[in-house]
Structure formats: C-alpha cells, structure tokens
PDB file of C-alpha atoms and ligand atoms in Angstrom:
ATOM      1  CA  UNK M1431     -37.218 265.537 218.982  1.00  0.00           C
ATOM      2  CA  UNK M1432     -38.523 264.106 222.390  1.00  0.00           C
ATOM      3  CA  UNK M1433     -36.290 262.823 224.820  1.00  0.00           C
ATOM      4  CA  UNK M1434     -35.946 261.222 228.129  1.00  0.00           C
ATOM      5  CA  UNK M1435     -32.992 261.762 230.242  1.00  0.00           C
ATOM      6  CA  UNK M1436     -32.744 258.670 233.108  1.00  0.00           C
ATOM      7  CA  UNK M1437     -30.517 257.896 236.147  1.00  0.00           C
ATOM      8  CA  UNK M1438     -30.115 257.945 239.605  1.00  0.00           C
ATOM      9  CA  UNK M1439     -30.340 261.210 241.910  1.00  0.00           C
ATOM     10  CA  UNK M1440     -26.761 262.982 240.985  1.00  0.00           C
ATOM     11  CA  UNK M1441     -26.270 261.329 237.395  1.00  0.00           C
ATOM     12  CA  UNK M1442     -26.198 264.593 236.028  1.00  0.00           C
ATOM     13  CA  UNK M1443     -29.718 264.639 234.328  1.00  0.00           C
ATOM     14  CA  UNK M1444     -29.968 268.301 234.920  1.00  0.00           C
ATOM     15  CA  UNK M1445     -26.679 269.567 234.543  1.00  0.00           C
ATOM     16  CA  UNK M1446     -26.369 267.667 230.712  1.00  0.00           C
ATOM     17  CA  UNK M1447     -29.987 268.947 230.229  1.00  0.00           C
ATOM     18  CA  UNK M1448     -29.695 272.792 230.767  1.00  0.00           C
ATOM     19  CA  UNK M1449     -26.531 272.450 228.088  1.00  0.00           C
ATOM     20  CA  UNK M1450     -28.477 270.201 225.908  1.00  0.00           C
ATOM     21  CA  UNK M1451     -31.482 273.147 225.849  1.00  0.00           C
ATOM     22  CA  UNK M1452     -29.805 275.307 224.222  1.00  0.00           C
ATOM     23  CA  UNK M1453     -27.963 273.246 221.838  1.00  0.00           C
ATOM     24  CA  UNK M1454     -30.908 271.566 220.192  1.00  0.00           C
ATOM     25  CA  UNK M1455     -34.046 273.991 220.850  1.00  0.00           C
ATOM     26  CA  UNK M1456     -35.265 271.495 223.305  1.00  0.00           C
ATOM     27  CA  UNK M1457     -37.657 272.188 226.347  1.00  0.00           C
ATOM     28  CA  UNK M1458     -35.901 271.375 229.799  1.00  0.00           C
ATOM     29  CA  UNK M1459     -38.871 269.973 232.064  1.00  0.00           C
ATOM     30  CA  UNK M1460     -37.612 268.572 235.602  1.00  0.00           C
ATOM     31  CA  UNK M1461     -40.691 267.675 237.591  1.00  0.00           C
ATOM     32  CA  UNK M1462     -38.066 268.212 240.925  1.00  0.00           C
ATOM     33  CA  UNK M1463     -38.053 271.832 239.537  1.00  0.00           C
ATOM     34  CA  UNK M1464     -42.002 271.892 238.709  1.00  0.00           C
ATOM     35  CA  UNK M1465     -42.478 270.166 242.509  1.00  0.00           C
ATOM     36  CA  UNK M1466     -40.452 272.475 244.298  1.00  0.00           C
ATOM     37  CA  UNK M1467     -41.793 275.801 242.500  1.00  0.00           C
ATOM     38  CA  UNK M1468     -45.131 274.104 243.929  1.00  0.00           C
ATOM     39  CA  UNK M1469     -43.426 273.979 247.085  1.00  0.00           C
ATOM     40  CA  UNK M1470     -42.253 276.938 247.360  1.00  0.00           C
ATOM     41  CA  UNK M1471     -45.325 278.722 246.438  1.00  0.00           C
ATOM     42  CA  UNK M1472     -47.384 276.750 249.422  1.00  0.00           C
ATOM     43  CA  UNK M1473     -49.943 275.320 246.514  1.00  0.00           C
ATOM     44  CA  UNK M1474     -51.904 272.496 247.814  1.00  0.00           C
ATOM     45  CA  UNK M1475     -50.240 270.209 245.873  1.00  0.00           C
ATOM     46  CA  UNK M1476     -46.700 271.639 247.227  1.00  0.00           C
ATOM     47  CA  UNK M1477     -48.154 271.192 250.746  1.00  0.00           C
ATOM     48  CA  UNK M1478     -48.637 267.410 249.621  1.00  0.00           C
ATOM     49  CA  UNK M1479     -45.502 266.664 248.292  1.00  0.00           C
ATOM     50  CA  UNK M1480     -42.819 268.568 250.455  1.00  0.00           C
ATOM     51  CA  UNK M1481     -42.858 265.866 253.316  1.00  0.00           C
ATOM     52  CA  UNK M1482     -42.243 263.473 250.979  1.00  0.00           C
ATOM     53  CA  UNK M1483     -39.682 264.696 249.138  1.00  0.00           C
ATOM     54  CA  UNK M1484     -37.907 265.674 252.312  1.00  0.00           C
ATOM     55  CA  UNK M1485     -37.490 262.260 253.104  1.00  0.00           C
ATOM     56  CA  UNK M1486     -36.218 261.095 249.849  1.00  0.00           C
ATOM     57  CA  UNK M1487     -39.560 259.387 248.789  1.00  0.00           C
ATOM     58  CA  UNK M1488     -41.164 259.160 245.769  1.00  0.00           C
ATOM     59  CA  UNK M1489     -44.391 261.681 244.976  1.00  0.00           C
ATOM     60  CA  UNK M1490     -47.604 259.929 244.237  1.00  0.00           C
ATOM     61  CA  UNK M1491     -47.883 258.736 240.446  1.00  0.00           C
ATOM     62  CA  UNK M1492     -51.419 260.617 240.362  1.00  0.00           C
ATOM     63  CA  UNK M1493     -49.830 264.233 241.724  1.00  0.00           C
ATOM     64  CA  UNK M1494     -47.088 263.463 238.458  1.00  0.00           C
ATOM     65  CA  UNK M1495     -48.786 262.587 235.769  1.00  0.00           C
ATOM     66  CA  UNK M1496     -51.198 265.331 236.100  1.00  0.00           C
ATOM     67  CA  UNK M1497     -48.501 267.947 236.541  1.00  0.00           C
ATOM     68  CA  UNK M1498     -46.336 266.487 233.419  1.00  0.00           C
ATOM     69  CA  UNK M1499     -49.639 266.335 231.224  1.00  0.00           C
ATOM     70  CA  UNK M1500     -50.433 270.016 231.860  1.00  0.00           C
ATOM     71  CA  UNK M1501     -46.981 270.713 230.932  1.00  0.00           C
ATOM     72  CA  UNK M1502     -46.165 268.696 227.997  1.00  0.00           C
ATOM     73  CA  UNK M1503     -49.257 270.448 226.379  1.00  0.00           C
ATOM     74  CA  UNK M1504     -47.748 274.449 226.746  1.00  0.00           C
ATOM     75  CA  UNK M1505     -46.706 275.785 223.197  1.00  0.00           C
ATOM     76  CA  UNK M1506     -43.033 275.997 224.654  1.00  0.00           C
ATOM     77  CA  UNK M1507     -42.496 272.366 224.360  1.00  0.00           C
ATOM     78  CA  UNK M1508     -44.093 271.501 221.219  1.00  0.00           C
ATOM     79  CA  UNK M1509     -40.924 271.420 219.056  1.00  0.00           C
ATOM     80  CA  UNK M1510     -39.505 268.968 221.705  1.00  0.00           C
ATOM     81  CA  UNK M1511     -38.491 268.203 225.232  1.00  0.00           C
ATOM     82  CA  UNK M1512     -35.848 266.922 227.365  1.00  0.00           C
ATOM     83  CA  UNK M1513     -37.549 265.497 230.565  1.00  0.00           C
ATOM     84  CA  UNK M1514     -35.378 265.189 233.433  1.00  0.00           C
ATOM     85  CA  UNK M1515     -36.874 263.219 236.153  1.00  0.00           C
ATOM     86  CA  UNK M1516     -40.349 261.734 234.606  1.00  0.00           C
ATOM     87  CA  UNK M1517     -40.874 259.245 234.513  1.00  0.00           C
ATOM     88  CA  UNK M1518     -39.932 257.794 237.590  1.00  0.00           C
ATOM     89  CA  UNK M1519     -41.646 254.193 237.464  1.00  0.00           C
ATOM     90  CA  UNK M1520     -43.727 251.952 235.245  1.00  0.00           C
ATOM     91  CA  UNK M1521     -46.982 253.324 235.968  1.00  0.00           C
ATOM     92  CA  UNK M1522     -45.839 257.024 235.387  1.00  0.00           C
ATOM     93  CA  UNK M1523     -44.107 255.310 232.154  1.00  0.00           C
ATOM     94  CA  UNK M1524     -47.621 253.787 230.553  1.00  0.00           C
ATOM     95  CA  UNK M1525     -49.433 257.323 231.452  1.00  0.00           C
ATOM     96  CA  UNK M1526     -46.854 259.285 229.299  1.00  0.00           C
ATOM     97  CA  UNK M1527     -47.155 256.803 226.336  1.00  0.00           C
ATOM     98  CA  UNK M1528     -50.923 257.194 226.347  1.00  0.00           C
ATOM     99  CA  UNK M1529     -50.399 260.833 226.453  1.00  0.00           C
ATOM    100  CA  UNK M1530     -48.359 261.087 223.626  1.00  0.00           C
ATOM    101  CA  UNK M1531     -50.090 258.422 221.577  1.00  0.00           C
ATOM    102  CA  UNK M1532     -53.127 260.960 221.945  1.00  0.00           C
ATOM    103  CA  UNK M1533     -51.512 263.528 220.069  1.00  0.00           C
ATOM    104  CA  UNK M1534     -49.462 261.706 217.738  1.00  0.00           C
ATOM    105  CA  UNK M1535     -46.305 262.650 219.189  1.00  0.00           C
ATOM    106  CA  UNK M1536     -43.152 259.902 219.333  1.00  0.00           C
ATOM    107  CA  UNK M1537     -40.582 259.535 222.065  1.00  0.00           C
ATOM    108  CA  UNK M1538     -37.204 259.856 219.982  1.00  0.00           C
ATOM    109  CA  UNK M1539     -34.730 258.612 223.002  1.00  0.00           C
ATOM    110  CA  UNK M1540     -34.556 257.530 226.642  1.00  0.00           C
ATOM    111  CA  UNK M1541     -31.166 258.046 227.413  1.00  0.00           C
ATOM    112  CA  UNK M1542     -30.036 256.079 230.305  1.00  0.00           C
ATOM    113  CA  UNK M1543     -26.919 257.761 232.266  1.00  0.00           C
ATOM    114  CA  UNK M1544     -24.802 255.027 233.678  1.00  0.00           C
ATOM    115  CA  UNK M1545     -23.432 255.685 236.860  1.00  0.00           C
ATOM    116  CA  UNK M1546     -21.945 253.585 239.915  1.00  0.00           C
ATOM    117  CA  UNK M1547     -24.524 254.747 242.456  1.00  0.00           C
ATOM    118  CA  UNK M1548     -21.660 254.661 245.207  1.00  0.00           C
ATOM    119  CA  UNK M1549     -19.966 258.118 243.644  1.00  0.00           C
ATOM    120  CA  UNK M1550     -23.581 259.434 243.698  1.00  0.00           C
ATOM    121  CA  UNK M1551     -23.394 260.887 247.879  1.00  0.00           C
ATOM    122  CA  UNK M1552     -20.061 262.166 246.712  1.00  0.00           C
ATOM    123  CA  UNK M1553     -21.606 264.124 243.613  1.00  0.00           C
ATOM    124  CA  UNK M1554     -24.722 265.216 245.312  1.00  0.00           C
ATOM    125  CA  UNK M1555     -23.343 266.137 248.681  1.00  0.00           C
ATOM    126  CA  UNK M1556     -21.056 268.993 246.370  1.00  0.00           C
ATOM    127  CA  UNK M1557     -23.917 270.333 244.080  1.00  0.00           C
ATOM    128  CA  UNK M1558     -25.639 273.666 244.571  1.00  0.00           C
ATOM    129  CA  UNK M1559     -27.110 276.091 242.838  1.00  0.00           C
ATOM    130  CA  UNK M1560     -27.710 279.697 241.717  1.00  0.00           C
ATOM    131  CA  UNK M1561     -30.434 281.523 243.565  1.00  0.00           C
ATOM    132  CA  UNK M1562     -30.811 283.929 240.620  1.00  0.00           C
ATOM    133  CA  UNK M1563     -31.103 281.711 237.802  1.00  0.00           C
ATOM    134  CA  UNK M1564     -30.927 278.301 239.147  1.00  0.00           C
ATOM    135  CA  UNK M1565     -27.173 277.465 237.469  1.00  0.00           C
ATOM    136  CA  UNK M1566     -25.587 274.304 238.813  1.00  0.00           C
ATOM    137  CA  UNK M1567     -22.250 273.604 240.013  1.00  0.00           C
ATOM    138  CA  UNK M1568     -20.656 271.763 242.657  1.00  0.00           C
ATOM    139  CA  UNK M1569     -17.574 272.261 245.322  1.00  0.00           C
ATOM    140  CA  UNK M1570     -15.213 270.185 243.575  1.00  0.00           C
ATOM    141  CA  UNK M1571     -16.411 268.937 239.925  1.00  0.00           C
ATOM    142  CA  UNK M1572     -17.831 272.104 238.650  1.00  0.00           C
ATOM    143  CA  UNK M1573     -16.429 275.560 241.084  1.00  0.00           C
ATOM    144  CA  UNK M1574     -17.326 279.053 239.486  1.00  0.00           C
ATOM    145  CA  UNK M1575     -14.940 280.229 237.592  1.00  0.00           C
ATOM    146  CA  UNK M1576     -14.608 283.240 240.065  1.00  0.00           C
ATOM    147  CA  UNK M1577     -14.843 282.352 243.622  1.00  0.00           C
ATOM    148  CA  UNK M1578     -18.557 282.839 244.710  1.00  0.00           C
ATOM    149  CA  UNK M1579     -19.884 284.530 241.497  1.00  0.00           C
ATOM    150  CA  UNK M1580     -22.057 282.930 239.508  1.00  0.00           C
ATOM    151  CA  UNK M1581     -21.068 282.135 235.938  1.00  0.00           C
ATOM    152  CA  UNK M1582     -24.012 282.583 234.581  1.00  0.00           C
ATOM    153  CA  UNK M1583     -25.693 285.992 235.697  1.00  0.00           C
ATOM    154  CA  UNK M1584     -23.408 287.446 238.325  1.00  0.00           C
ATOM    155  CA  UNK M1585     -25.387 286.253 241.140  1.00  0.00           C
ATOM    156  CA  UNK M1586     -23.862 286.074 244.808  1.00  0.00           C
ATOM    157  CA  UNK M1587     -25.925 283.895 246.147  1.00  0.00           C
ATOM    158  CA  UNK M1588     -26.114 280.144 246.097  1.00  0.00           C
ATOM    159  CA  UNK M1589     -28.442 277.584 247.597  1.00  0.00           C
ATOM    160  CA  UNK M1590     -28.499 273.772 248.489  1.00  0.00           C
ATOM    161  CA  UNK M1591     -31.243 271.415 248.691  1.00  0.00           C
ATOM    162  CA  UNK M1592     -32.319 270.809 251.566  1.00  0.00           C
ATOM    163  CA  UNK M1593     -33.077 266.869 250.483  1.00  0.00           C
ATOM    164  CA  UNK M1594     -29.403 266.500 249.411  1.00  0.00           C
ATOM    165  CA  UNK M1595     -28.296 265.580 252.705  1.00  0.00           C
ATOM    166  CA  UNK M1596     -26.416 261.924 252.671  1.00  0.00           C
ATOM    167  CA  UNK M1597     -28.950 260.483 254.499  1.00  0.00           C
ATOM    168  CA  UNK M1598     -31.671 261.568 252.102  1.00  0.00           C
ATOM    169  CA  UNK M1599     -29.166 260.925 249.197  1.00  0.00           C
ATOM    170  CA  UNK M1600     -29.480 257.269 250.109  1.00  0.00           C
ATOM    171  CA  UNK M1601     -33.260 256.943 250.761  1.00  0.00           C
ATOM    172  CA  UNK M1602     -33.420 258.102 246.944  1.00  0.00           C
ATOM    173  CA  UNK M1603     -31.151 256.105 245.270  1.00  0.00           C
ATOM    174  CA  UNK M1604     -32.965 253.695 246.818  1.00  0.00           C
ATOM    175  CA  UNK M1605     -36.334 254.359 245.420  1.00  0.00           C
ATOM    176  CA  UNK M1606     -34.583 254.705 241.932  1.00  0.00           C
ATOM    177  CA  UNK M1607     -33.072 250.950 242.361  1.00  0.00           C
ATOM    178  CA  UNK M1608     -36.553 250.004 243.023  1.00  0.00           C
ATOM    179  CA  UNK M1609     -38.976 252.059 241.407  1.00  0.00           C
ATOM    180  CA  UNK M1610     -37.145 253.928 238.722  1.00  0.00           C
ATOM    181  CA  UNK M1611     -34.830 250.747 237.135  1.00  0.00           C
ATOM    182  CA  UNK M1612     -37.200 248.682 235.759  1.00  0.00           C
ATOM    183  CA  UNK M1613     -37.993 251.937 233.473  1.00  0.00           C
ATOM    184  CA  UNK M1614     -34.924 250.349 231.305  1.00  0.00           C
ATOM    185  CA  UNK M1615     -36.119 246.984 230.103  1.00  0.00           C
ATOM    186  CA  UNK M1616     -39.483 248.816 229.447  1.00  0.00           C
ATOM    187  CA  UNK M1617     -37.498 250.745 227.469  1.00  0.00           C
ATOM    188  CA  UNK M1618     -35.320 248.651 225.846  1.00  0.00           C
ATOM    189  CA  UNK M1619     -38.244 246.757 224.676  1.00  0.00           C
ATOM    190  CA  UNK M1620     -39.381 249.571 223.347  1.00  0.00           C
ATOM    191  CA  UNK M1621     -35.995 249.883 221.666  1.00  0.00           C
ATOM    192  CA  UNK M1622     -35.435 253.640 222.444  1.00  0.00           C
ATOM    193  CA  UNK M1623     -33.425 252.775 225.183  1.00  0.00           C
ATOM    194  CA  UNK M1624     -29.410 254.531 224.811  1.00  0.00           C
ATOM    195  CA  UNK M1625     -27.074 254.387 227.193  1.00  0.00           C
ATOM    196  CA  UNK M1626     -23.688 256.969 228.049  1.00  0.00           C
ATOM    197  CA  UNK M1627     -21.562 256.795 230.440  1.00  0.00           C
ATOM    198  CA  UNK M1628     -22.198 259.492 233.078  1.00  0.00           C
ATOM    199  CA  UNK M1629     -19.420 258.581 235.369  1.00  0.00           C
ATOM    200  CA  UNK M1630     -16.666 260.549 232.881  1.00  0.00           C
ATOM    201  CA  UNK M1631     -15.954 264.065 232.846  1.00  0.00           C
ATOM    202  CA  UNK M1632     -19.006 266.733 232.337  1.00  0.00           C
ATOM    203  CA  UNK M1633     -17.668 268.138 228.737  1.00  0.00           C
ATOM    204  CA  UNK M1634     -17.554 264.606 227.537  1.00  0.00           C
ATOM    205  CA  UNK M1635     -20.490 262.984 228.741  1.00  0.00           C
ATOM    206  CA  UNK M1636     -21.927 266.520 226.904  1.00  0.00           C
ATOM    207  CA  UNK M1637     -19.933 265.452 223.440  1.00  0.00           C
ATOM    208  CA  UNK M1638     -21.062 261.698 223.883  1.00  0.00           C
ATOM    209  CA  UNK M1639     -24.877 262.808 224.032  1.00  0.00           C
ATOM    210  CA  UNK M1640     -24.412 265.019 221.579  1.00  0.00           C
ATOM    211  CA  UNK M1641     -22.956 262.755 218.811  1.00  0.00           C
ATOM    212  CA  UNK M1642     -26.175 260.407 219.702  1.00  0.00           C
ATOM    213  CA  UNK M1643     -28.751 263.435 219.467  1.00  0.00           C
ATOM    214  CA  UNK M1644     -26.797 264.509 216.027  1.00  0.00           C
ATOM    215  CA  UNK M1645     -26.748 260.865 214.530  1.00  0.00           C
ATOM    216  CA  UNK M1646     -30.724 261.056 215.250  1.00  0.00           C
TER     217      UNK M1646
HETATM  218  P1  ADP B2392     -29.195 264.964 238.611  1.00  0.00           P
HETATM  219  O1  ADP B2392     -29.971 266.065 237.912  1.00  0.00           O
HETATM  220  O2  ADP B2392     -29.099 263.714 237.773  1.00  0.00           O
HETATM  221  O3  ADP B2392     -29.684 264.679 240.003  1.00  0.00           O
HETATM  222  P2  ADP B2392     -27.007 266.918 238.605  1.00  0.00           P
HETATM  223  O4  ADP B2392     -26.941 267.258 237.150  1.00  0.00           O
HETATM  224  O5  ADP B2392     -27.642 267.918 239.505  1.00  0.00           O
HETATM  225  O6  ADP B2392     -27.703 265.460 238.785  1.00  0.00           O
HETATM  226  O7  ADP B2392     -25.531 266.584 239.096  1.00  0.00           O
HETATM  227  C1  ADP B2392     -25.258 266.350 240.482  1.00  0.00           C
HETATM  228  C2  ADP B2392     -23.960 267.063 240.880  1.00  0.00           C
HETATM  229  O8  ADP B2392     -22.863 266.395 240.255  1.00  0.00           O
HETATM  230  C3  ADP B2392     -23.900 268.527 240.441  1.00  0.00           C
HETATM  231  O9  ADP B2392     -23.269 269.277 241.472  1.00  0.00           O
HETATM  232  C4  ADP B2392     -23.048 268.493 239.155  1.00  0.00           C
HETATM  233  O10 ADP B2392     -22.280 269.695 239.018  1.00  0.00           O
HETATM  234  C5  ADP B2392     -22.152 267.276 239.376  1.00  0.00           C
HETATM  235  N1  ADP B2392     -21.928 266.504 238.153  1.00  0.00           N
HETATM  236  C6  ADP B2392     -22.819 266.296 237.130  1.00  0.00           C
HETATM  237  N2  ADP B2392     -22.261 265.517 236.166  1.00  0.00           N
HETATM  238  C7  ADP B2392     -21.006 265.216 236.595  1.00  0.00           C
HETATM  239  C8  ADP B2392     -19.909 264.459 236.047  1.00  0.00           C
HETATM  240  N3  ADP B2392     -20.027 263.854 234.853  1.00  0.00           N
HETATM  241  N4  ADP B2392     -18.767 264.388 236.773  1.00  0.00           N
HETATM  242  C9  ADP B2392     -18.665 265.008 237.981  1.00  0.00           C
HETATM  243  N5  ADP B2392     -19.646 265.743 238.552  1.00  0.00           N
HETATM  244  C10 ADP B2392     -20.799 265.852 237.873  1.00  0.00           C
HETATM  245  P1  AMP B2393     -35.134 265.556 241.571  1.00  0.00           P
HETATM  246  O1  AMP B2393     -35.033 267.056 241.508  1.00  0.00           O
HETATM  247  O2  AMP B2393     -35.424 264.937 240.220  1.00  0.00           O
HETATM  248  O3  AMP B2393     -33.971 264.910 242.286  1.00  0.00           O
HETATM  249  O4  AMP B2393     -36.450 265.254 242.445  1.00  0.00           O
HETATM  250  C1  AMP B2393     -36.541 265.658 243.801  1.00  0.00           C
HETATM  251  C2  AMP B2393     -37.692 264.921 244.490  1.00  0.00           C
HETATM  252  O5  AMP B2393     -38.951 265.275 243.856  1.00  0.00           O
HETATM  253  C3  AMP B2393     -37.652 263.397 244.424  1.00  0.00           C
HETATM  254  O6  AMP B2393     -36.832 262.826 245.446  1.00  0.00           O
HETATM  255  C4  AMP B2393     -39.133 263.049 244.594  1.00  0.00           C
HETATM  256  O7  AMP B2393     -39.546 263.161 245.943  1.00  0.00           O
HETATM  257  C5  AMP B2393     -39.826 264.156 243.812  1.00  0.00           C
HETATM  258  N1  AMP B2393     -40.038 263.800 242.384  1.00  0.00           N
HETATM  259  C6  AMP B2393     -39.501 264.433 241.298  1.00  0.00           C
HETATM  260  N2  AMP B2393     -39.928 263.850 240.161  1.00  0.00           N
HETATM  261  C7  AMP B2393     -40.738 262.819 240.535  1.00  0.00           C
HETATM  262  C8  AMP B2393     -41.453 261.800 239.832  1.00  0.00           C
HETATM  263  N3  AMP B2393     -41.434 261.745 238.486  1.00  0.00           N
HETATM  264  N4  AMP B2393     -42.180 260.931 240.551  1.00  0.00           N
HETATM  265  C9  AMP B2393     -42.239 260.994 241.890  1.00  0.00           C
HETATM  266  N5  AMP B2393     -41.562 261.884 242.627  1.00  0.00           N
HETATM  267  C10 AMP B2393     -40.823 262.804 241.960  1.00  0.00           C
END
C-alpha cells in the first residue's frame, strides 16, 4: 500500500505517520527529515536548501524530486510508503506519477488532513522533538509521560526547529495555501483523494485513519 499523507505545516502528518509505520509495515519518508539530514551533514544540496527553509519557503521542485526518486527506489520501501511532505505542488505531483507509472507501482491514498490553519501557530509553536530518536511531542497536546524523559528511548534531551518560529510558521502555511492546495483537486480527480479530520484529538484522528487504511 502507497500512501500520501497531506496538510498544512502542524497537521500532524508526522506525528500520525510514525504510528501509522508500525501499524501497517509502511515506510515513513518526510522529505523535511531527508532535507534537514542534508542539512545537517553540510552536503551541497543541504547548503542549498537551508536558507530557504529557514525562511519558510519552499525547496526547488528539481532538488525534490531527485531526492524522493532516489528514495522511493531503496528495498525498504518497496512493500509501501507513507510520504509525509511530498509532494508539495503540482509539478512535484506529475514527477511522482511518472515515477511510479515507470515501475508499475499505484498510489493507494492521498489522505488530506483537514485542519483550520489558524490552530496551526498554536500546534507548531508547542512541538519538539527527541534528539535521540527523533520522537515528537509538544508542551501542551502531547507532554512526556515523565517530565523531560523521553517516552520512547529514555533520552534527556529535546530539540526545536529552528523554522518553527511564528513568524516562519506563517510564511509556510502560506506557501501550502498557494503551492501545496491545489494538490487536492488533482487528487480528487484522480479519485484517491480522502479526507480526516485532523483538528480532533491525536488517538482519534489515529483510529479514523486507521479504519480507512483497514477498509482498503
Ligand atoms: P506536521 O508533520 O503535519 O507538520 P506534526 O505531526 O509535527 O505536524 O504536529 C505538529 C505538533 O502538533 C506536534 O507537536 C504534535 O505533537 C501536535 N499535534 C499533532 N496532531 C495533533 C492533534 N490532532 N491535536 C493536537 N496536537 C497535535
Ligand atoms: P516539513 O518538515 O515537512 O515541515 O518541511 C520543512 C521545510 O523543508 C519546508 O518548509 C520546506 O522548506 C522544505 N521542504 C520539505 N519538503 C518539501 C517539498 N516537498 N518541496 C519543497 N520544499 C520542501
């Protein structure tokens, strides 16, 4: 099963992804993740993007496709993938179907998670992570369960983007209502397109996506 997880910066794309992993044997790719790795390792193509990203603007289409078509090809993916952040407009869109028409491989679901963009500064201004292994929570929707320990490994240490900042927060959803958004009626022409609400609680927007991968 292939699917496509899409919504505005804070939707919770990666939080229902890293559940949805393990539940149905399904690759998480988040091209933030693959951008930022690139970042973080100085890579010339990390020294492109990190400007960009910092100010809460989109990556070139060209940088993108590449990096998702290198991916999408790794043995790890091949029973399936969940990809969380790609594409992010039309043009990245069209290269993925071509990709994927070249080796006979179908797009199962693009599920769109429907959010008031307003609560999104709210949501995104609260999220961080685990420096060990990259868990999310945030300061008031998702806390560890033990003050400053992280659920998942035992990690002490936690880390915030450095793009989540409100002002950056707005650039980006932004660029989504612009670029990203018409992604749906391509979509829904398609007719792949779901939608879920993303604005209830984590567990249930889980159970909702869930019931829709199941019924598949
Ligand atoms: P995205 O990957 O779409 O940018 P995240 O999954 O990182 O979004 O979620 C953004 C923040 O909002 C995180 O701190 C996460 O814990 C929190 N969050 C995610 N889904 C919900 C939800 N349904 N209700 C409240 N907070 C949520
Ligand atoms: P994310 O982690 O999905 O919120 O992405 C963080 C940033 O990485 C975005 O604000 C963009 O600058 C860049 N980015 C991630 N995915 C894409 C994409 N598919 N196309 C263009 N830019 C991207």
């Amino acid at each position: 099963m292939n699917v496509i997880l899409v919504g505005p910066p804070g939707a919770g794309k990666g939080t229902q992804a890293q559940r949805l992993q393990e539940t149905y044997g399904l690759k998480h790719l988040s091209t933030g993740d693959m951008l930022r790795a690139e970042v973080a390792a100085g890579s010339a193509v990390g020294r492109q993007a990190k400007a960009i990203m910092d100010r809460g603007e989109l990556v070139p289409d060209e940088i993108l496709i590449k990096m998702i078509g290198e991916r999408i090809t790794q043995p790890d993916a091949a029973k399936g993938f969940l990809l969380d952040g790609f594409p992010r407009t039309v043009g990245q869109a069209e290269a993925l179907d071509q990709m994927l028409a070249g080796r006979k491989v179908t797009l199962d679901h693009v599920i769109q998670l429907v959010v008031n963009n307003d609560a999104m500064v709210e949501r995104i201004s609260g999220r961080f992570s685990c420096k060990t292994c990259g868990a999310g929570y945030h300061d008031t929707f998702k806390k560890t369960k033990k003050p400053g320990v992280c659920d998942a490994c035992g990690g002490t240490e936690f880390v915030r983007r450095p793009d989540d900042k409100p002002e950056t927060v707005r650039t980006r959803l932004e660029a989504y209502d612009r670029q990203t958004a018409p992604l749906l009626p391509y979509y829904q022409a398609k007719g792949v397109l779901r939608a879920v609400d993303g604005m209830a609680a984590i567990d249930d927007v889980t159970k909702k996506l869930g019931l829709l991968l199941k019924a598949a």
